[in-house]
Coordinates of C-alpha atoms in Angstrom, one line a residue:
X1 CA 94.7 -1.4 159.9
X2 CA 94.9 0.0 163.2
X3 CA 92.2 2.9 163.8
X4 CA 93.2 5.0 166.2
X5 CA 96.8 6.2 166.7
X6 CA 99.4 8.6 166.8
X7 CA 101.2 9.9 163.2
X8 CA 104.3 12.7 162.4
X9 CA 105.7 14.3 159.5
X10 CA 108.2 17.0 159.0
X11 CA 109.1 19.3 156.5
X12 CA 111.8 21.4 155.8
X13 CA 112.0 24.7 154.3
X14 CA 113.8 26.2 150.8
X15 CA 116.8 27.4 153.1
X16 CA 117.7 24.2 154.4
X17 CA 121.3 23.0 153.1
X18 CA 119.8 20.2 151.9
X19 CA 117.2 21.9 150.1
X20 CA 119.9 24.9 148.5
X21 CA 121.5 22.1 146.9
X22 CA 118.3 20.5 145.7
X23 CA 117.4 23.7 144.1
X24 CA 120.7 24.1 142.7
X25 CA 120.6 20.9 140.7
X26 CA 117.3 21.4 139.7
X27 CA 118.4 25.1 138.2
X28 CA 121.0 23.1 136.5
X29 CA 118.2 20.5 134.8
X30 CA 116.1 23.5 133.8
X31 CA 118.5 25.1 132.2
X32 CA 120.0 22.1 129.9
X33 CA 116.0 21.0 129.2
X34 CA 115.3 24.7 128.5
X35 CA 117.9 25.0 125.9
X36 CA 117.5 21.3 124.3
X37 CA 114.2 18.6 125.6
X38 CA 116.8 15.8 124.9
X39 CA 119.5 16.7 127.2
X40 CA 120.8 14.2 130.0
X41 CA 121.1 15.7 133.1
X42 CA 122.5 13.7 136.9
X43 CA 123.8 17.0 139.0
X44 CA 124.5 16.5 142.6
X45 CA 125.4 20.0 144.9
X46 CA 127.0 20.0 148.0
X47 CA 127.1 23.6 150.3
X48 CA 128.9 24.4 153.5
X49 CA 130.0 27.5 154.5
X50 CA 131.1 29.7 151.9
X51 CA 131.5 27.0 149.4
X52 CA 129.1 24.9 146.9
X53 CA 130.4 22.3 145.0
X54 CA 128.5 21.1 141.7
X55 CA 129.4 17.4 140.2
X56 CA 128.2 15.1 138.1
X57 CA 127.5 14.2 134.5
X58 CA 125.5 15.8 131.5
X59 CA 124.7 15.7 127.6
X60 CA 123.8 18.7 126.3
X61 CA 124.8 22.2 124.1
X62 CA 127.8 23.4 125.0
X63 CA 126.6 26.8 125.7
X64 CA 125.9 25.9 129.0
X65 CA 129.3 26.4 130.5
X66 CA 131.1 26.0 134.4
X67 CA 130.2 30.0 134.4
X68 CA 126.6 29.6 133.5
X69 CA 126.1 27.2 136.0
X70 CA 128.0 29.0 138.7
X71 CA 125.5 31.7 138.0
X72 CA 122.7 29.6 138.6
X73 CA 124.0 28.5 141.7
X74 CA 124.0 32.0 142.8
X75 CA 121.1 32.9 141.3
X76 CA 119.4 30.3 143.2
X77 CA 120.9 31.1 146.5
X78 CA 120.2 34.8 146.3
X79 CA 116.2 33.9 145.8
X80 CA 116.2 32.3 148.6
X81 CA 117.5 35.2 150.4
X82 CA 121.1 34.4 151.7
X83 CA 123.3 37.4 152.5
X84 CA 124.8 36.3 155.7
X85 CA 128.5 36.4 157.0
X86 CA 128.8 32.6 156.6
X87 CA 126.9 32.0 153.7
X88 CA 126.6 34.7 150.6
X89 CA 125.0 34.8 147.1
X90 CA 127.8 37.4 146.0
X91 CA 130.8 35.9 148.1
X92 CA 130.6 31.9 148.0
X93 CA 132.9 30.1 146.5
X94 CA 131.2 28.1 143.8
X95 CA 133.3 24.6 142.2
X96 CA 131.8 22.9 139.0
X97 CA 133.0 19.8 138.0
X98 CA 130.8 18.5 135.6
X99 CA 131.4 16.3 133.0
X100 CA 129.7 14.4 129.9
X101 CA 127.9 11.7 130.7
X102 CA 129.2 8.1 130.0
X103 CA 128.7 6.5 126.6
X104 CA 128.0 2.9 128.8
X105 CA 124.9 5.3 130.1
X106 CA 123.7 6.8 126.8
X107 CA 123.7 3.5 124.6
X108 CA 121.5 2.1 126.9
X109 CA 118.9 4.9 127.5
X110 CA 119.1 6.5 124.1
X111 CA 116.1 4.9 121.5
X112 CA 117.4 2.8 118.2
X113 CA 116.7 1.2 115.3
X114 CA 115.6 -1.6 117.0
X115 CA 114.6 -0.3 120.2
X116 CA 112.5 2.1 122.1
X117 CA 114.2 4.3 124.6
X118 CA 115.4 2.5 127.8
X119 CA 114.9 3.2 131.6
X120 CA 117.6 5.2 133.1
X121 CA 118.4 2.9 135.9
X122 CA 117.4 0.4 137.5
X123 CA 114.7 0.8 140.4
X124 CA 111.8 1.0 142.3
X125 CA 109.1 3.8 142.4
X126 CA 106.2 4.3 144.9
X127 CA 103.2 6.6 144.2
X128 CA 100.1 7.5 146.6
X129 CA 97.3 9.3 147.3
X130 CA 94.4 9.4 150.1
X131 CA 91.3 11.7 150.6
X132 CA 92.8 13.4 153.8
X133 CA 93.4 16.8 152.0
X134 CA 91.6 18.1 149.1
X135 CA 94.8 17.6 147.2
X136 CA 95.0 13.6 148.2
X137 CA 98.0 13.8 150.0
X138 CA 98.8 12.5 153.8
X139 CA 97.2 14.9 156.3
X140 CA 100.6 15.4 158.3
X141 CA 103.3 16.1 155.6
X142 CA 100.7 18.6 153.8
X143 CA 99.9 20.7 157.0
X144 CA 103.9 20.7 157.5
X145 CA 104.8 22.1 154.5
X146 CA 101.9 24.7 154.8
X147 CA 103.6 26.1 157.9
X148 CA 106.9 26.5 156.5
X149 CA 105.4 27.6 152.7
X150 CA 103.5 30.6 154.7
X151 CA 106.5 31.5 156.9
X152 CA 108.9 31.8 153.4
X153 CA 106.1 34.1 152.3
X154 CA 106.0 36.2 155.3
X155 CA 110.0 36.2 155.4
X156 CA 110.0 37.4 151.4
X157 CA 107.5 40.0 152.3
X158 CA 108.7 41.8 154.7
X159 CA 112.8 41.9 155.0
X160 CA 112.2 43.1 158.7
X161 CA 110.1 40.2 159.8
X162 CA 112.6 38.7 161.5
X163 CA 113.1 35.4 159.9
X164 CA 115.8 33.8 158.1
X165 CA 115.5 31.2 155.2
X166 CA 116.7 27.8 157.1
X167 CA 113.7 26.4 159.3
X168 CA 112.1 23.1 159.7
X169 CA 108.1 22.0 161.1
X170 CA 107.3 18.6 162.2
X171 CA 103.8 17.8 162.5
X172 CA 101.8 15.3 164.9
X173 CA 98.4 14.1 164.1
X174 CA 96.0 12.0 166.2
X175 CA 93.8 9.7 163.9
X176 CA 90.3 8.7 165.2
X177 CA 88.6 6.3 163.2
X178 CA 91.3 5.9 160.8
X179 CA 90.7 10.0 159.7
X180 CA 92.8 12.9 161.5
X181 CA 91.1 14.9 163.6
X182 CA 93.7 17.1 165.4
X183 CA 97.1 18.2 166.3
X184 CA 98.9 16.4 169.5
X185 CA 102.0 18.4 168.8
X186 CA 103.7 21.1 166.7
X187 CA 107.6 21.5 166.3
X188 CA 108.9 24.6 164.0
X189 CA 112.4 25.5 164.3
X190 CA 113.6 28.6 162.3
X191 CA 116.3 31.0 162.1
X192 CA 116.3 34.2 163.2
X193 CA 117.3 38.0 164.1
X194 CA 120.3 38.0 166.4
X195 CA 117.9 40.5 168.6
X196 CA 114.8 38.6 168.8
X197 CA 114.1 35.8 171.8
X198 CA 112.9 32.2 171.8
X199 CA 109.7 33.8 172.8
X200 CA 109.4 36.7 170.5
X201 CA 110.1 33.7 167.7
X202 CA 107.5 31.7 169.4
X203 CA 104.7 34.6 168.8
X204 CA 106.1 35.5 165.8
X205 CA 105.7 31.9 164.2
X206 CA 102.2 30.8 166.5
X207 CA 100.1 32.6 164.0
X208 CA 100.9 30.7 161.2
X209 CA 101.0 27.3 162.5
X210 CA 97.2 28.0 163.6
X211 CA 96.3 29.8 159.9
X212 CA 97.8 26.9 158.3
X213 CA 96.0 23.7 160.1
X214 CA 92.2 23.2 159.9
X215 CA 89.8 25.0 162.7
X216 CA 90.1 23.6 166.0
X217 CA 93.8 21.6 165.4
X218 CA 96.0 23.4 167.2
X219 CA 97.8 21.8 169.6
X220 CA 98.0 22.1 173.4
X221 CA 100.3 24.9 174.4
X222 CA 102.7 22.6 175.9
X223 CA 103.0 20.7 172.9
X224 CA 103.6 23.7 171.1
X225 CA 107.2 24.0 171.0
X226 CA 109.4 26.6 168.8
X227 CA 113.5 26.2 168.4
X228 CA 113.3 24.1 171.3
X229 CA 117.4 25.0 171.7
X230 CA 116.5 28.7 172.8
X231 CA 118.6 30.0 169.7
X232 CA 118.6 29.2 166.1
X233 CA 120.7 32.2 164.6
X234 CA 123.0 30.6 162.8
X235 CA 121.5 28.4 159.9
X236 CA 121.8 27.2 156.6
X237 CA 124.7 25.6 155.0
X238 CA 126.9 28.0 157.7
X239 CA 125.2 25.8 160.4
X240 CA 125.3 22.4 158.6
X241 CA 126.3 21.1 155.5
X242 CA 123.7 20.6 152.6
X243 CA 124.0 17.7 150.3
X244 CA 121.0 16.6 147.6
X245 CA 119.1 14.4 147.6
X246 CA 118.7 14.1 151.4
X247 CA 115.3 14.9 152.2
X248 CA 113.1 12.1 149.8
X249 CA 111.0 11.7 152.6
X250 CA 110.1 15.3 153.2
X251 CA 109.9 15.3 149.4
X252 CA 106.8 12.7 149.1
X253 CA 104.7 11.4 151.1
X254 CA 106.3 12.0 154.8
X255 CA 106.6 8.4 155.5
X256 CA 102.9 7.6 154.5
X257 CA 103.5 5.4 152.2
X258 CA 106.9 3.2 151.1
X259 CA 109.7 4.8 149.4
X260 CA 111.9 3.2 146.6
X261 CA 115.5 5.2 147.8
X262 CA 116.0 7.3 144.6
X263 CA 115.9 10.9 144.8
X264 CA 114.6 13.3 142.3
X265 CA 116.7 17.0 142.5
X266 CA 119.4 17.2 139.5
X267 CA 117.7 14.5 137.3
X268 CA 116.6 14.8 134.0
X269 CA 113.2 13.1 133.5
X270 CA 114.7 9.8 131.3
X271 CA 115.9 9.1 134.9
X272 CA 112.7 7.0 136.5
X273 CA 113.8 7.8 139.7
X274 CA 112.1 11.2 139.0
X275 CA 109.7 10.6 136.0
X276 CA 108.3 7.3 137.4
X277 CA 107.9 8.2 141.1
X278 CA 105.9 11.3 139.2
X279 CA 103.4 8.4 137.1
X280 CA 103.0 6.6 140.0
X281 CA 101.2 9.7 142.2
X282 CA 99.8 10.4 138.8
X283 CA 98.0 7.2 138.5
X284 CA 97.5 6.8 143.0
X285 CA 96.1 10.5 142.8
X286 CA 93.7 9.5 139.4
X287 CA 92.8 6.2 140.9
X288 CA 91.2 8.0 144.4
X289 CA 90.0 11.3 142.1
X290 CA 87.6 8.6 140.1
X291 CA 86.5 7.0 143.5
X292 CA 87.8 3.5 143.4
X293 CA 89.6 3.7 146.3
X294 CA 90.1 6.3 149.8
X295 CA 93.4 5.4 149.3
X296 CA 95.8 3.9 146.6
X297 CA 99.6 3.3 146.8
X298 CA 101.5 1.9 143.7
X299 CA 104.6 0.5 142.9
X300 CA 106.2 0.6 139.4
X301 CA 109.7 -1.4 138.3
X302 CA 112.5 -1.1 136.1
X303 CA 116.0 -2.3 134.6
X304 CA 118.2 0.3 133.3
X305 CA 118.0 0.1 129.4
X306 CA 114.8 -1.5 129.5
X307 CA 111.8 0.1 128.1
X308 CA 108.7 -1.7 129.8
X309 CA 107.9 -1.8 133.4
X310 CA 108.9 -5.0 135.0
X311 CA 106.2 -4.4 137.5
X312 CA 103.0 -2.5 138.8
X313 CA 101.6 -3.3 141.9
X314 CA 98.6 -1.5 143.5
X315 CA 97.1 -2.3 147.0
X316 CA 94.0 -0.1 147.9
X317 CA 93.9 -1.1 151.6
X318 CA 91.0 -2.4 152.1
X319 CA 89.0 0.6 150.7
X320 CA 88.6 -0.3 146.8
X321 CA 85.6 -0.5 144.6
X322 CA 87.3 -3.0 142.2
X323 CA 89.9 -5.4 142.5
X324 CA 93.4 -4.8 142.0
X325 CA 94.5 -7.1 139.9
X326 CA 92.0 -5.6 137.6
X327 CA 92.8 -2.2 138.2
X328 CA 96.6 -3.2 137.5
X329 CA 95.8 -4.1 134.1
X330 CA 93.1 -0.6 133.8
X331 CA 96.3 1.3 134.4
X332 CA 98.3 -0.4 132.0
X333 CA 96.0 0.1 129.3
X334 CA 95.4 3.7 130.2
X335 CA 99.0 5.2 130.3
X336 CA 102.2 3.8 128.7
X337 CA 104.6 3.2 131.5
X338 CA 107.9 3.4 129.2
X339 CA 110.2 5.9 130.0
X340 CA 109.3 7.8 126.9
X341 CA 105.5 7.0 127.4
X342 CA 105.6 8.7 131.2
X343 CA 107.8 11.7 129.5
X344 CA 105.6 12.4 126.7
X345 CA 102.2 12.0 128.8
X346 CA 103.2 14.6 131.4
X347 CA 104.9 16.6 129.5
X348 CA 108.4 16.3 131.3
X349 CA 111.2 17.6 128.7
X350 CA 110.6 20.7 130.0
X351 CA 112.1 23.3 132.6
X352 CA 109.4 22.8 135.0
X353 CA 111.9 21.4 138.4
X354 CA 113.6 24.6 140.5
X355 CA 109.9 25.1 141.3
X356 CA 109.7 21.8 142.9
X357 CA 112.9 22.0 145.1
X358 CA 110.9 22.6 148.2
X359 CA 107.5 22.1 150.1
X360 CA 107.3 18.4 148.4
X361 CA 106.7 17.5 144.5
X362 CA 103.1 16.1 145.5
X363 CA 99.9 18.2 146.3
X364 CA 100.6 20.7 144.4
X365 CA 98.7 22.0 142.0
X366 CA 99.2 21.8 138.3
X367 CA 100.4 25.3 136.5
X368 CA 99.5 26.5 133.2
X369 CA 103.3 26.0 131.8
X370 CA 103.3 22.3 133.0
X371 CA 104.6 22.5 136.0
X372 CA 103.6 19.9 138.5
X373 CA 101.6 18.2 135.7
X374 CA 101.5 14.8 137.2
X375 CA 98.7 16.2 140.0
X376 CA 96.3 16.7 137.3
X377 CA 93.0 14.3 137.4
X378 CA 92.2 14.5 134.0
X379 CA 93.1 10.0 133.8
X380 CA 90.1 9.3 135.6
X381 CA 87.2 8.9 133.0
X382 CA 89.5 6.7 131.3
X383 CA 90.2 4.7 134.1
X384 CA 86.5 4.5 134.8
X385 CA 86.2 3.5 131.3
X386 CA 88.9 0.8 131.2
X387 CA 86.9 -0.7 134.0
X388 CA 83.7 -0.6 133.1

């Protein structure tokens, strides 16, 4: 492992088109899970100007209608704070074609007699962690989203501030010794007042780039470089068309560590993609909290239909206290890894997802109502345990 290099991340914030339809879908999932835990949810939104479009397929109570989630669509883009010309809470035209989902589906998923409940699809699932941050995420992605979580607050604060909800940070780090140490270079692009210049921007954004990083990692001033077009006024999905499921990156580890393809947004949690990317970073994140590791990345498996895991594979990188193969089998014994195992252990039939829409679903920290559940700690005595 090379030692001494160069590493970037970006992040995006709620107002990006991609992340308005994430957030969409996600209202969608809460709202089915909130009136029944054993709804199946797979929503997909898609937002230009003027115009979102809801598809896909669900099981669930009939009260939820085309008009109830049309109003959740708006409801969601009006939190975010869009009241512009080309893009409108009140004055978008919202589609909804969503229909039930297919019996092919369902009999393979849904438990039996003579079988437990079955994976979703099929897939791959990556999960990691690393002692960079106090919340064991990749230095570069968690600075990132820092930048644009502080700006959204500013911009929610303070309707004159001059900000508008569609921006984006990318983040450069220079590792020494195989630890970051600094920033070579900060990129934020974000919308703004017709009236204000690339400079006034500049200033207006410099503070909280240098709040959010750690003492003494700003970046040179010529690496410093904010909506590097001169003009970022028109934004959002009037300035580019949103689809979900676009930023997965963004949304994990900020190309840390592999990535299996599947997104999460507009999933319900029998869907792997989403509940098993969530007990991989559960197990990554206990297996560096209990110290047998400075960094952990894990891959889980599956067959759609299938209850078990096909596969868990863990590589500590050189920096383990026990060997993998043994800690494979620790995990194993510690958490079950079926679809309804991973549900029931963190908690996940419930509307806990809008939240997680934006500023990543990792290194967060875990609410009182279950939200973000999977960055709890609480697995590593037992792990310890299973090892001893």
């Amino acid at each position: 492992m090379r030692s001494s290099y160069l590493f970037t991340s970006e992040s995006v914030s709620e107002g990006h088109p991609d992340k308005v339809c994430d957030r969409i879908s996600d209202a969608v999932v809460d709202a089915y899970l909130g009136a029944d835990a054993n709804s199946r949810v797979a929503v997909e939104t898609l937002t230009t100007t003027n115009r979102i479009v809801i598809a896909g397929e669900v099981r669930g109570p009939e009260t939820i209608t085309s008009e109830t989630i049309e109003s959740l669509a708006r409801d969601a883009v009006k939190s975010i704070g869009y009241e512009q010309d080309g893009f409108h809470w009140a004055n978008a035209e919202v589609s909804c074609h969503v229909h039930q989902q297919s019996v092919d589906i369902a009999q393979g998923v849904d438990s039996g007699d003579n079988k437990d409940e079955g994976a979703g699809d099929q897939g791959i699932m990556f999960g990691y962690a690393c002692r960079e941050t106090d919340v064991l995420m990749p230095a570069p992605i968690h600075y990132s989203h820092r930048i644009l979580q502080d700006l959204a607050g500013a911009r929610h604060a303070d309707p004159k501030s001059g900000l508008g909800p569609d921006a984006k940070s990318q983040l450069t780090l220079r590792y020494e010794n195989g630890k970051p140490v600094g920033a070579t270079s900060v990129v934020v692009s974000t919308q703004h007042a017709e009236n204000l210049s690339q400079e006034q921007v500049r200033e207006i954004v410099r503070p909280f780039v240098i709040a959010a990083l750690p003492d003494g990692w700003m970046c040179p001033e010529d690496e410093f470089y904010v909506n590097p077009t001169g003009r970022f006024v028109i934004g959002g999905p009037d300035g580019d068309a949103g689809l979900t499921g676009r930023k997965i990156i963004v949304d994990t580890y900020g190309g840390a560590a592999p990535h299996g393809g599947g997104a999460f947004s507009g999933k319900d949690p029998s869907k792997v993609d989403r509940s098993a990317a969530y007990a991989a970073r559960y197990l990554a994140k206990n297996v560096v909290a209990a110290e047998l590791a400075e960094r952990c990345t894990l891959q889980l498996s599956y067959a759609i239909g299938v209850a078990k895991p096909l596969s868990l594979y863990v590589d500590l990188h050189g920096t383990g206290q026990v060997e993998e193969a043994k800690l494979e089998n620790a995990l194993m014994e510690v958490m079950d890894l079926s679809p309804r195992g991973i549900r029931e252990h963190l908690q996940l039939s419930r509307p806990i997802y809008e939240r997680t829409a934006a500023y990543g679903h990792f290194g967060r920290q875990p609410q009182a109502d279950g939200g973000f559940s999977w960055e709890k700690t609480d697995l590593s005595a037992a792990l310890k345990s299973a090892l001893a």
